[in-house]
Short mmCIF file of C-alpha atoms and ligand atoms in Angstrom, two decimals:
data_model
loop_
_atom_site.label_atom_id
_atom_site.label_comp_id
_atom_site.label_asym_id
_atom_site.label_seq_id
_atom_site.Cartn_x
_atom_site.Cartn_y
_atom_site.Cartn_z
CA MET A 1 -1.09 -24.90 -32.13
CA LEU A 2 0.17 -22.76 -29.36
CA PRO A 3 4.01 -22.35 -29.27
CA ILE A 4 5.80 -24.68 -26.81
CA LYS A 5 7.95 -22.88 -24.17
CA ASN A 6 10.69 -24.10 -21.95
CA TRP A 7 10.24 -23.88 -18.05
CA ALA A 8 11.98 -20.37 -17.85
CA GLU A 9 10.03 -19.17 -21.06
CA ASN A 10 13.05 -17.87 -22.41
CA PHE A 11 12.43 -19.70 -25.90
CA SER A 12 9.52 -21.14 -27.85
CA PHE A 13 8.92 -23.04 -30.88
CA THR A 14 5.98 -24.47 -32.87
CA PRO A 15 6.63 -28.05 -34.21
CA SER A 16 4.71 -29.23 -37.23
CA HIS A 17 4.50 -32.94 -35.67
CA THR A 18 4.36 -33.96 -32.08
CA HIS A 19 4.90 -37.45 -30.92
CA ALA A 20 3.99 -38.87 -27.51
CA PRO A 21 5.03 -42.75 -27.89
CA ARG A 22 3.36 -45.23 -25.27
CA ASN A 23 5.87 -47.95 -26.21
CA LEU A 24 9.30 -48.57 -27.98
CA SER A 25 7.63 -49.23 -31.33
CA GLU A 26 5.89 -45.99 -31.41
CA LEU A 27 8.97 -44.31 -30.45
CA GLN A 28 10.87 -45.95 -33.34
CA SER A 29 7.96 -45.15 -35.61
CA ALA A 30 8.36 -41.43 -34.65
CA VAL A 31 12.06 -41.38 -35.58
CA LEU A 32 11.42 -43.32 -38.67
CA LYS A 33 8.74 -40.91 -39.80
CA ALA A 34 10.92 -37.88 -39.22
CA ARG A 35 13.91 -39.68 -41.09
CA ASP A 36 11.74 -40.72 -44.21
CA LEU A 37 10.52 -37.30 -44.60
CA ASN A 38 14.21 -35.97 -44.44
CA GLN A 39 13.48 -33.87 -41.35
CA SER A 40 14.60 -33.53 -37.96
CA ILE A 41 13.28 -34.73 -34.59
CA ARG A 42 14.06 -33.18 -31.03
CA VAL A 43 13.39 -34.87 -27.78
CA ARG A 44 12.16 -33.14 -24.70
CA GLY A 45 12.62 -34.39 -21.15
CA SER A 46 10.88 -31.75 -18.96
CA GLY A 47 12.00 -28.70 -20.76
CA HIS A 48 13.97 -27.47 -17.85
CA SER A 49 17.00 -26.17 -19.99
CA TRP A 50 17.65 -22.59 -20.99
CA ASN A 51 19.30 -23.38 -24.27
CA PRO A 52 16.97 -24.28 -27.12
CA LEU A 53 18.25 -28.01 -27.21
CA ILE A 54 14.75 -29.19 -27.49
CA ALA A 55 13.31 -26.67 -30.05
CA SER A 56 11.98 -28.10 -33.41
CA ASP A 57 10.01 -26.67 -36.25
CA GLU A 58 9.58 -30.12 -37.52
CA HIS A 59 9.28 -33.12 -35.33
CA TYR A 60 9.06 -32.96 -31.52
CA LEU A 61 8.94 -35.84 -29.14
CA HIS A 62 8.49 -36.47 -25.33
CA LEU A 63 8.59 -39.57 -23.29
CA ASP A 64 6.01 -38.66 -20.52
CA HIS A 65 4.22 -41.97 -21.19
CA LEU A 66 7.53 -43.74 -20.81
CA GLN A 67 8.05 -43.57 -17.15
CA GLY A 68 8.91 -45.87 -14.25
CA ILE A 69 11.46 -48.66 -13.08
CA THR A 70 11.28 -51.63 -15.21
CA SER A 71 13.51 -54.13 -13.16
CA VAL A 72 15.60 -54.10 -10.11
CA ASP A 73 18.91 -55.93 -9.31
CA PRO A 74 18.74 -55.78 -5.48
CA GLN A 75 22.37 -57.45 -5.08
CA ALA A 76 24.15 -54.93 -7.45
CA LYS A 77 21.60 -52.26 -6.30
CA ARG A 78 20.86 -51.27 -9.93
CA ALA A 79 17.65 -50.43 -11.55
CA ARG A 80 16.55 -50.19 -15.05
CA VAL A 81 14.33 -47.05 -15.70
CA LEU A 82 12.40 -45.80 -18.62
CA ALA A 83 14.14 -42.72 -19.92
CA GLY A 84 11.12 -40.36 -19.51
CA THR A 85 10.87 -40.95 -15.80
CA LYS A 86 10.85 -37.88 -13.73
CA LEU A 87 13.46 -37.72 -10.99
CA HIS A 88 10.79 -37.48 -8.14
CA ARG A 89 9.00 -40.63 -9.56
CA LEU A 90 12.40 -42.46 -9.68
CA GLY A 91 13.05 -41.47 -5.99
CA ASP A 92 9.71 -42.77 -4.73
CA GLU A 93 9.77 -45.88 -6.77
CA ALA A 94 13.41 -46.67 -5.79
CA PHE A 95 12.63 -46.02 -2.14
CA LYS A 96 10.04 -48.95 -2.27
CA HIS A 97 13.02 -51.25 -2.98
CA ARG A 98 15.01 -49.47 -0.24
CA LEU A 99 17.35 -47.82 -2.86
CA ALA A 100 18.22 -44.40 -3.68
CA MET A 101 20.17 -42.18 -6.06
CA ILE A 102 23.86 -41.61 -5.10
CA ASN A 103 23.55 -37.89 -5.53
CA GLN A 104 20.94 -35.42 -6.83
CA GLY A 105 20.67 -31.73 -7.83
CA ASP A 106 18.52 -28.94 -6.60
CA ILE A 107 15.10 -30.17 -7.97
CA ASN A 108 13.51 -33.41 -8.96
CA ARG A 109 11.29 -32.14 -11.77
CA GLN A 110 13.64 -33.12 -14.62
CA SER A 111 13.32 -36.40 -16.56
CA LEU A 112 16.13 -39.03 -16.10
CA ALA A 113 17.14 -38.81 -19.63
CA GLY A 114 17.07 -35.03 -19.84
CA ALA A 115 19.10 -34.64 -16.61
CA THR A 116 21.83 -37.06 -17.70
CA SER A 117 22.06 -35.73 -21.34
CA THR A 118 23.16 -32.31 -20.12
CA GLY A 119 25.38 -33.57 -17.20
CA THR A 120 23.13 -32.52 -14.43
CA HIS A 121 24.85 -32.55 -10.96
CA GLY A 122 24.42 -32.01 -7.37
CA THR A 123 27.21 -31.09 -4.84
CA GLY A 124 29.93 -33.10 -3.07
CA LEU A 125 33.68 -33.44 -3.78
CA THR A 126 33.64 -37.15 -3.70
CA LEU A 127 30.67 -37.54 -6.01
CA GLN A 128 30.01 -37.16 -9.66
CA SER A 129 27.21 -35.99 -11.88
CA ILE A 130 24.06 -38.10 -12.43
CA SER A 131 25.29 -39.34 -15.96
CA ASN A 132 28.11 -41.16 -13.98
CA GLN A 133 25.41 -43.20 -12.35
CA ILE A 134 24.53 -44.77 -15.67
CA THR A 135 25.71 -48.32 -16.14
CA TRP A 136 23.82 -49.27 -19.31
CA LEU A 137 21.51 -47.71 -21.59
CA SER A 138 19.45 -48.38 -24.79
CA TYR A 139 18.68 -45.89 -27.30
CA VAL A 140 16.82 -45.55 -30.85
CA ASP A 141 19.31 -44.50 -33.39
CA ALA A 142 18.71 -42.35 -36.66
CA GLN A 143 17.61 -45.56 -38.50
CA GLY A 144 15.03 -46.36 -35.85
CA GLU A 145 17.11 -49.26 -34.51
CA LEU A 146 17.40 -50.01 -30.89
CA ARG A 147 20.94 -50.22 -29.66
CA GLU A 148 22.61 -50.82 -26.42
CA SER A 149 25.74 -49.65 -24.71
CA LYS A 150 27.22 -50.55 -21.35
CA LEU A 151 30.06 -49.53 -18.92
CA GLY A 152 33.34 -50.41 -20.62
CA ASP A 153 32.01 -50.08 -24.30
CA PRO A 154 33.97 -47.68 -26.55
CA ASP A 155 31.09 -45.23 -26.95
CA PHE A 156 29.66 -45.32 -23.58
CA ASN A 157 31.25 -42.20 -22.26
CA ALA A 158 29.90 -40.35 -25.27
CA LEU A 159 26.38 -41.71 -24.94
CA ARG A 160 25.96 -40.93 -21.13
CA LEU A 161 26.02 -37.28 -21.90
CA SER A 162 25.02 -36.52 -25.46
CA LEU A 163 22.41 -33.72 -25.63
CA GLY A 164 20.14 -35.97 -27.51
CA SER A 165 22.28 -35.67 -30.35
CA LEU A 166 23.01 -39.52 -30.86
CA GLY A 167 19.70 -40.92 -30.41
CA VAL A 168 16.57 -41.03 -28.19
CA LEU A 169 17.30 -42.88 -24.91
CA HIS A 170 14.68 -45.51 -24.21
CA GLU A 171 15.83 -47.16 -21.01
CA ILE A 172 18.67 -46.42 -18.51
CA GLU A 173 20.19 -48.58 -16.02
CA LEU A 174 21.41 -46.66 -12.91
CA GLN A 175 23.92 -47.67 -10.00
CA LEU A 176 21.80 -46.78 -6.98
CA THR A 177 22.78 -47.18 -3.32
CA GLU A 178 20.78 -48.36 -0.20
CA SER A 179 18.36 -45.72 0.84
CA TYR A 180 19.93 -43.55 3.39
CA GLN A 181 18.90 -40.42 5.54
CA LEU A 182 20.50 -37.07 5.32
CA LYS A 183 20.82 -34.27 7.92
CA GLU A 184 20.61 -30.86 6.11
CA GLU A 185 21.97 -27.87 8.07
CA THR A 186 21.68 -24.25 6.75
CA MET A 187 23.13 -21.14 8.15
CA LEU A 188 24.09 -17.72 7.24
CA LYS A 189 27.75 -16.64 7.00
CA ARG A 190 29.62 -13.41 5.81
CA ARG A 191 31.91 -13.65 3.10
CA GLY A 192 35.04 -13.45 5.07
CA GLU A 193 33.61 -16.19 7.55
CA PHE A 194 32.75 -18.84 4.80
CA LEU A 195 35.96 -18.25 2.92
CA GLU A 196 37.96 -19.01 6.15
CA THR A 197 36.55 -22.58 6.56
CA ILE A 198 35.52 -23.50 2.98
CA GLN A 199 38.64 -25.77 2.30
CA ASN A 200 37.79 -27.97 5.31
CA ASP A 201 34.08 -27.78 4.84
CA ILE A 202 34.27 -29.12 1.18
CA LYS A 203 36.35 -32.06 2.44
CA GLU A 204 34.41 -32.74 5.57
CA ASN A 205 30.73 -32.70 4.41
CA ARG A 206 29.44 -35.24 1.91
CA HIS A 207 27.54 -32.41 0.24
CA PHE A 208 28.59 -28.74 0.67
CA GLU A 209 27.18 -25.61 -1.04
CA LEU A 210 26.79 -21.92 -0.95
CA PHE A 211 24.26 -19.51 -2.02
CA TYR A 212 26.26 -16.23 -2.18
CA PHE A 213 23.99 -13.17 -2.25
CA PRO A 214 26.03 -10.36 -3.67
CA VAL A 215 23.85 -7.28 -2.50
CA GLY A 216 24.52 -8.09 1.09
CA ASP A 217 27.85 -9.99 0.81
CA TRP A 218 26.71 -13.04 2.65
CA ALA A 219 25.80 -16.75 2.01
CA LEU A 220 23.13 -19.26 2.97
CA VAL A 221 25.49 -22.12 3.64
CA LYS A 222 24.14 -25.59 3.02
CA LYS A 223 25.51 -28.95 4.51
CA MET A 224 24.18 -32.46 4.13
CA ASN A 225 25.34 -35.45 5.57
CA PRO A 226 24.28 -39.08 6.19
CA THR A 227 22.55 -39.53 9.61
CA GLN A 228 20.40 -41.82 11.72
CA GLU A 229 19.34 -38.86 13.85
CA VAL A 230 15.79 -37.80 13.47
CA ILE A 231 15.47 -33.93 13.45
CA GLU A 232 12.09 -32.68 13.02
CA GLN A 233 11.80 -29.36 11.40
CA SER A 234 9.65 -26.94 13.41
CA ALA A 235 6.31 -26.05 11.80
CA LEU A 236 7.39 -22.30 11.80
CA SER A 237 10.77 -22.97 10.13
CA ALA A 238 9.12 -25.20 7.43
CA PHE A 239 6.69 -22.44 6.82
CA ILE A 240 9.39 -20.02 6.53
CA GLN A 241 11.61 -22.25 4.18
CA LYS A 242 8.61 -22.90 2.00
CA HIS A 243 7.48 -19.24 1.62
CA LEU A 244 11.20 -17.80 1.46
CA GLU A 245 11.70 -20.19 -1.51
CA GLY A 246 8.32 -19.19 -2.93
CA PRO A 247 5.89 -16.27 -2.59
CA VAL A 248 7.91 -14.11 -0.23
CA TYR A 249 10.86 -14.38 -2.44
CA GLU A 250 8.86 -13.57 -5.35
CA ALA A 251 7.35 -10.60 -3.77
CA LEU A 252 10.79 -9.33 -2.63
CA ASN A 253 12.13 -9.67 -6.24
CA VAL A 254 9.06 -7.66 -7.68
CA LEU A 255 9.55 -5.06 -4.94
CA ALA A 256 13.34 -4.86 -5.56
CA THR A 257 13.23 -4.72 -9.47
CA HIS A 258 10.41 -2.13 -9.45
CA SER A 259 11.67 0.15 -6.64
CA ARG A 260 15.45 -0.52 -7.01
CA SER A 261 15.27 -1.16 -3.09
CA TYR A 262 17.73 -4.20 -3.41
CA ALA A 263 19.58 -3.59 -0.26
CA PHE A 264 16.37 -3.28 1.79
CA CYS A 265 15.02 -6.51 0.38
CA ASP A 266 18.33 -8.19 1.08
CA ARG A 267 18.03 -7.13 4.65
CA ILE A 268 14.61 -8.79 4.92
CA MET A 269 15.89 -11.96 3.41
CA GLN A 270 18.55 -12.08 6.07
CA SER A 271 16.10 -11.57 8.98
CA PHE A 272 14.33 -14.66 7.91
CA ILE A 273 17.51 -16.95 8.12
CA SER A 274 18.78 -18.69 11.35
CA HIS A 275 20.80 -21.86 11.87
CA GLN A 276 18.30 -24.54 11.00
CA ALA A 277 18.61 -28.32 10.78
CA ARG A 278 16.27 -31.06 9.55
CA SER A 279 16.70 -34.79 8.45
CA GLY A 280 14.89 -37.23 6.08
CA TRP A 281 15.24 -39.67 3.41
CA SER A 282 17.70 -38.40 0.68
CA HIS A 283 15.09 -38.25 -2.08
CA GLU A 284 12.97 -35.95 0.19
CA ILE A 285 15.79 -33.72 1.23
CA PHE A 286 17.75 -33.05 -1.90
CA PRO A 287 14.92 -31.23 -3.89
CA SER A 288 13.79 -27.65 -3.21
CA ASN A 289 10.90 -25.70 -4.48
CA ARG A 290 12.04 -23.69 -7.46
CA ASP A 291 8.59 -22.14 -8.77
CA ILE A 292 10.02 -18.55 -9.44
CA ARG A 293 11.21 -18.29 -12.85
CA PHE A 294 14.78 -17.09 -13.49
CA MET A 295 17.64 -17.02 -15.92
CA GLU A 296 20.85 -19.04 -15.08
CA MET A 297 24.23 -19.45 -16.49
CA GLU A 298 26.57 -21.95 -14.76
CA TYR A 299 30.17 -22.86 -15.38
CA ASN A 300 32.46 -25.58 -14.07
CA LEU A 301 36.07 -24.53 -13.26
CA PRO A 302 39.00 -26.39 -12.01
CA LEU A 303 38.69 -26.63 -8.28
CA GLU A 304 42.13 -24.98 -7.62
CA ASN A 305 40.69 -21.74 -9.42
CA PHE A 306 37.96 -21.32 -6.72
CA THR A 307 39.29 -18.51 -4.77
CA GLN A 308 40.79 -16.40 -7.59
CA ALA A 309 37.70 -16.69 -9.71
CA PHE A 310 35.23 -15.95 -6.85
CA ASP A 311 37.17 -12.82 -6.05
CA GLU A 312 37.17 -11.56 -9.63
CA ILE A 313 33.43 -12.34 -9.80
CA VAL A 314 32.63 -10.22 -6.68
CA ALA A 315 34.97 -7.39 -7.94
CA PHE A 316 33.11 -7.41 -11.25
CA ILE A 317 29.67 -7.20 -9.46
CA LYS A 318 31.00 -4.32 -7.18
CA LYS A 319 32.61 -2.47 -9.93
CA HIS A 320 29.44 -2.53 -12.19
CA HIS A 321 26.98 -2.24 -9.32
CA ILE A 322 25.04 -5.29 -10.36
CA GLN A 323 21.92 -5.69 -8.23
CA THR A 324 19.92 -8.81 -8.01
CA LEU A 325 18.34 -10.69 -5.16
CA PHE A 326 19.27 -13.96 -6.82
CA PRO A 327 22.43 -15.72 -5.67
CA ILE A 328 25.56 -17.28 -6.99
CA GLU A 329 25.22 -20.92 -6.12
CA ILE A 330 28.61 -22.57 -5.69
CA ARG A 331 28.93 -26.44 -5.74
CA PHE A 332 31.82 -29.05 -5.85
CA VAL A 333 32.01 -32.16 -8.05
CA LYS A 334 34.42 -34.84 -8.46
CA ALA A 335 36.37 -35.42 -11.82
CA ASP A 336 35.10 -38.09 -14.37
CA ASP A 337 35.74 -39.64 -17.78
CA ILE A 338 32.68 -38.78 -19.87
CA TRP A 339 33.58 -37.02 -23.06
CA LEU A 340 31.24 -34.01 -22.82
CA SER A 341 31.14 -33.80 -19.06
CA PRO A 342 32.11 -30.26 -17.81
CA ALA A 343 34.09 -32.15 -14.99
CA TYR A 344 36.02 -34.10 -17.42
CA GLN A 345 39.23 -35.21 -15.88
CA ARG A 346 39.18 -32.46 -13.31
CA ALA A 347 37.85 -31.94 -9.65
CA SER A 348 35.54 -28.97 -10.14
CA VAL A 349 33.85 -26.11 -8.76
CA TYR A 350 30.59 -24.97 -10.29
CA PHE A 351 29.46 -21.30 -10.19
CA ALA A 352 25.82 -20.74 -11.05
CA ILE A 353 24.74 -17.02 -11.77
CA HIS A 354 21.06 -16.20 -11.63
CA THR A 355 18.76 -13.28 -12.24
CA TYR A 356 15.13 -12.88 -11.74
CA ARG A 357 13.07 -13.01 -14.87
CA GLY A 358 12.66 -9.73 -16.45
CA GLU A 359 16.06 -8.57 -15.06
CA ASP A 360 18.62 -7.69 -17.70
CA HIS A 361 20.90 -10.79 -17.41
CA ARG A 362 23.04 -10.06 -20.49
CA PHE A 363 25.58 -7.50 -19.24
CA TYR A 364 26.06 -9.54 -15.94
CA PHE A 365 26.15 -13.12 -17.61
CA GLU A 366 28.51 -11.82 -20.43
CA GLY A 367 30.83 -10.10 -17.99
CA VAL A 368 31.19 -13.05 -15.56
CA GLN A 369 31.46 -15.42 -18.68
CA GLU A 370 34.68 -13.56 -19.59
CA ILE A 371 35.99 -14.46 -16.08
CA PHE A 372 35.18 -18.04 -16.45
CA LYS A 373 36.79 -18.13 -19.76
CA GLN A 374 40.23 -17.11 -18.23
CA PHE A 375 40.08 -20.27 -15.95
CA GLN A 376 39.25 -22.83 -18.75
CA GLY A 377 35.51 -22.64 -17.63
CA ARG A 378 33.11 -25.22 -19.29
CA PRO A 379 29.41 -24.20 -19.46
CA HIS A 380 26.64 -26.29 -18.18
CA TRP A 381 25.12 -27.77 -21.31
CA GLY A 382 21.64 -26.88 -20.35
CA LYS A 383 22.25 -23.27 -19.20
CA TRP A 384 22.86 -20.09 -20.80
CA HIS A 385 26.25 -19.44 -22.48
CA SER A 386 27.53 -18.09 -25.81
CA LEU A 387 30.30 -20.47 -26.51
CA LYS A 388 30.89 -21.64 -30.02
CA THR A 389 32.23 -24.94 -31.67
CA ARG A 390 35.86 -23.52 -31.52
CA ASP A 391 35.56 -22.97 -27.79
CA PHE A 392 34.34 -26.44 -27.18
CA THR A 393 37.37 -28.01 -29.31
CA THR A 394 39.67 -26.23 -26.97
CA LEU A 395 38.01 -26.97 -23.94
CA TYR A 396 37.19 -30.64 -24.51
CA PRO A 397 39.90 -33.17 -25.46
CA ARG A 398 37.47 -35.65 -26.67
CA PHE A 399 35.10 -32.93 -28.55
CA GLU A 400 36.26 -34.04 -32.07
CA ASP A 401 35.80 -37.78 -31.11
CA PHE A 402 32.24 -36.98 -30.14
CA ARG A 403 31.63 -35.02 -33.41
CA ASN A 404 32.86 -38.05 -35.39
CA LEU A 405 30.75 -40.48 -33.68
CA ARG A 406 27.80 -38.21 -34.12
CA GLN A 407 28.56 -38.02 -37.89
CA GLN A 408 28.93 -41.77 -37.91
CA LEU A 409 25.69 -42.52 -36.16
CA ASP A 410 23.44 -39.80 -37.67
CA PRO A 411 25.00 -38.64 -41.07
CA LYS A 412 21.91 -37.00 -42.08
CA GLY A 413 21.57 -34.90 -38.89
CA VAL A 414 18.08 -36.36 -37.87
CA PHE A 415 18.74 -35.48 -34.25
CA LEU A 416 20.09 -31.90 -35.02
CA ASN A 417 18.06 -28.56 -34.78
CA ASP A 418 19.75 -25.30 -35.78
CA TYR A 419 21.28 -24.76 -32.24
CA LEU A 420 22.99 -28.09 -32.30
CA LYS A 421 24.12 -27.86 -35.83
CA GLU A 422 26.06 -24.73 -34.89
CA ILE A 423 27.87 -26.41 -31.97
CA LEU A 424 28.19 -30.19 -33.28
CA ALA A 425 27.97 -29.93 -36.95
CA SER A 426 29.62 -26.57 -38.26
C1 FAD B 501 14.61 -24.88 -11.43
C2 FAD B 501 15.86 -25.51 -12.10
C3 FAD B 501 16.71 -26.22 -11.24
C4 FAD B 501 17.77 -26.91 -11.61
N1 FAD B 501 18.70 -27.38 -10.97
C5 FAD B 501 19.83 -28.06 -11.41
C6 FAD B 501 20.86 -28.68 -10.51
O1 FAD B 501 20.67 -28.66 -9.32
N2 FAD B 501 21.96 -29.18 -11.25
C7 FAD B 501 22.13 -29.23 -12.51
O2 FAD B 501 23.19 -29.74 -13.02
N3 FAD B 501 21.17 -28.73 -13.24
C8 FAD B 501 20.07 -28.09 -12.97
N4 FAD B 501 19.13 -27.58 -13.64
C9 FAD B 501 19.30 -27.81 -15.26
C10 FAD B 501 18.66 -29.03 -15.63
O3 FAD B 501 18.94 -30.08 -14.73
C11 FAD B 501 18.99 -29.52 -17.12
O4 FAD B 501 18.88 -28.33 -17.95
C12 FAD B 501 18.19 -30.65 -17.60
O5 FAD B 501 18.70 -31.03 -18.84
C13 FAD B 501 16.70 -30.55 -17.50
O6 FAD B 501 16.20 -31.78 -17.60
P1 FAD B 501 14.90 -31.91 -18.54
O7 FAD B 501 14.28 -33.28 -18.29
O8 FAD B 501 14.09 -30.81 -18.46
O9 FAD B 501 15.47 -32.06 -20.02
P2 FAD B 501 15.28 -31.09 -21.35
O10 FAD B 501 15.63 -29.63 -20.91
O11 FAD B 501 13.86 -31.24 -21.74
O12 FAD B 501 16.31 -31.58 -22.29
C14 FAD B 501 17.68 -31.59 -22.02
C15 FAD B 501 18.37 -32.34 -23.03
O13 FAD B 501 18.14 -33.65 -22.89
C16 FAD B 501 17.70 -34.31 -24.19
N5 FAD B 501 16.84 -35.39 -23.94
C17 FAD B 501 15.78 -35.36 -23.14
N6 FAD B 501 15.19 -36.80 -23.19
C18 FAD B 501 15.96 -37.48 -23.91
C19 FAD B 501 15.96 -38.68 -24.35
N7 FAD B 501 15.04 -39.61 -23.96
N8 FAD B 501 16.92 -39.28 -25.12
C20 FAD B 501 18.05 -38.34 -25.46
N9 FAD B 501 18.10 -37.13 -25.11
C21 FAD B 501 17.17 -36.56 -24.33
C22 FAD B 501 17.03 -33.14 -24.91
O14 FAD B 501 16.94 -33.40 -26.29
C23 FAD B 501 17.86 -32.04 -24.54
O15 FAD B 501 19.09 -32.02 -25.57
C24 FAD B 501 17.99 -26.97 -13.18
C25 FAD B 501 17.06 -26.29 -14.10
C26 FAD B 501 16.11 -25.63 -13.60
C27 FAD B 501 15.00 -25.07 -14.52
#
């Protein structure tokens, strides 16, 4: 069997058993098989995480055959969804019921269970991560039993974001909203310019984010707001957007990394960007094309630390002449109460640091991680970091409660691999 790789291809593994259940009873049998052999089982969503959360030398499971909406409550605007459902399928199916997700991230290739199990988020100071949209869930525990938990239950805020360490999610109920259209505006701004208006921008726009390009010291600013307006994107602008996110961007990265002509390539990127606007249904506007492979580290910081942390990151990049055409993505998220949520009880800013595949990310990521640590930064669970148990114990007030619950639900560690053992069971 060929090794299985994650999306970014920064890790691979070869399991001894692969399970692709077509119904609940096959899913339960897979878990029981691992348990009876005294082995572990890891479940994959779409493999879009950078940390080896899904890696397994023993049992490996995916829910690609367990997809789709199973029922809808139109009054409450809630839908029950099979956990393996990819977000793009969820968007399309919900739209048929005139419903939509309250917020989404950058792409829609993840599975619903994978996205929520790592706290996947979009941007918007009045909005929380996708895990917060869950109102009920069912999961197969380490004994192969189907269990349920709902809003208000004592363990619910542990189960809504659990890295697949408490069981295998089978079905998830989501709070949706009436389908809505978004107007997306993008523009280029220099650092001084966007910093001047940022405090208002994050309050005045439902969704506001920055892609800061350090080589040229500018940002692609993105605002999205509900609208009734119909704004057609010109064919030329759609072409440029598609290619600037795709083959043109890849070519510029290849050129920059091979010839070290970062400043030149950065100027070419800037020349493609003008003030653009388009509108469409939310599930079509949120996702972007992300075909180019890259490395990523993302940290959540208390919102009030935004300016100081950003200044320090820029100073670090300048001091060490870090060169990459990949941006720092900056997003804003409302506080929540989920035990392992990086936004646990704090309004937050997320900084995502990227490098093109093949570029050396270690020095850059480790240096910026030190800055994040000074501000009680909590890493995105799916993205590169080098924190250990003792760090999480300090960062998360409910971390020990989570570990105790995990121990109680799965004392033999059926759902643990080496990576998770280090974090959750050491
Ligand atoms: C190009 C790209 C863009 C991204 N954009 C964003 C973004 O905008 N915002 C953001 O926050 N993150 C983003 N991410 C990160 C991504 O959303 C997370 O890493 C997410 O976990 C990936 O979902 P997945 O379905 O691929 O899950 P996987 O990576 O396959 O798994 C993630 C975790 O979920 C668990 N899991 C999967 N299925 C189940 C199940 N049925 N039951 C229990 N546990 C399960 C796995 O065991 C694992 O612990 C992006 C990643 C990529 C590669």
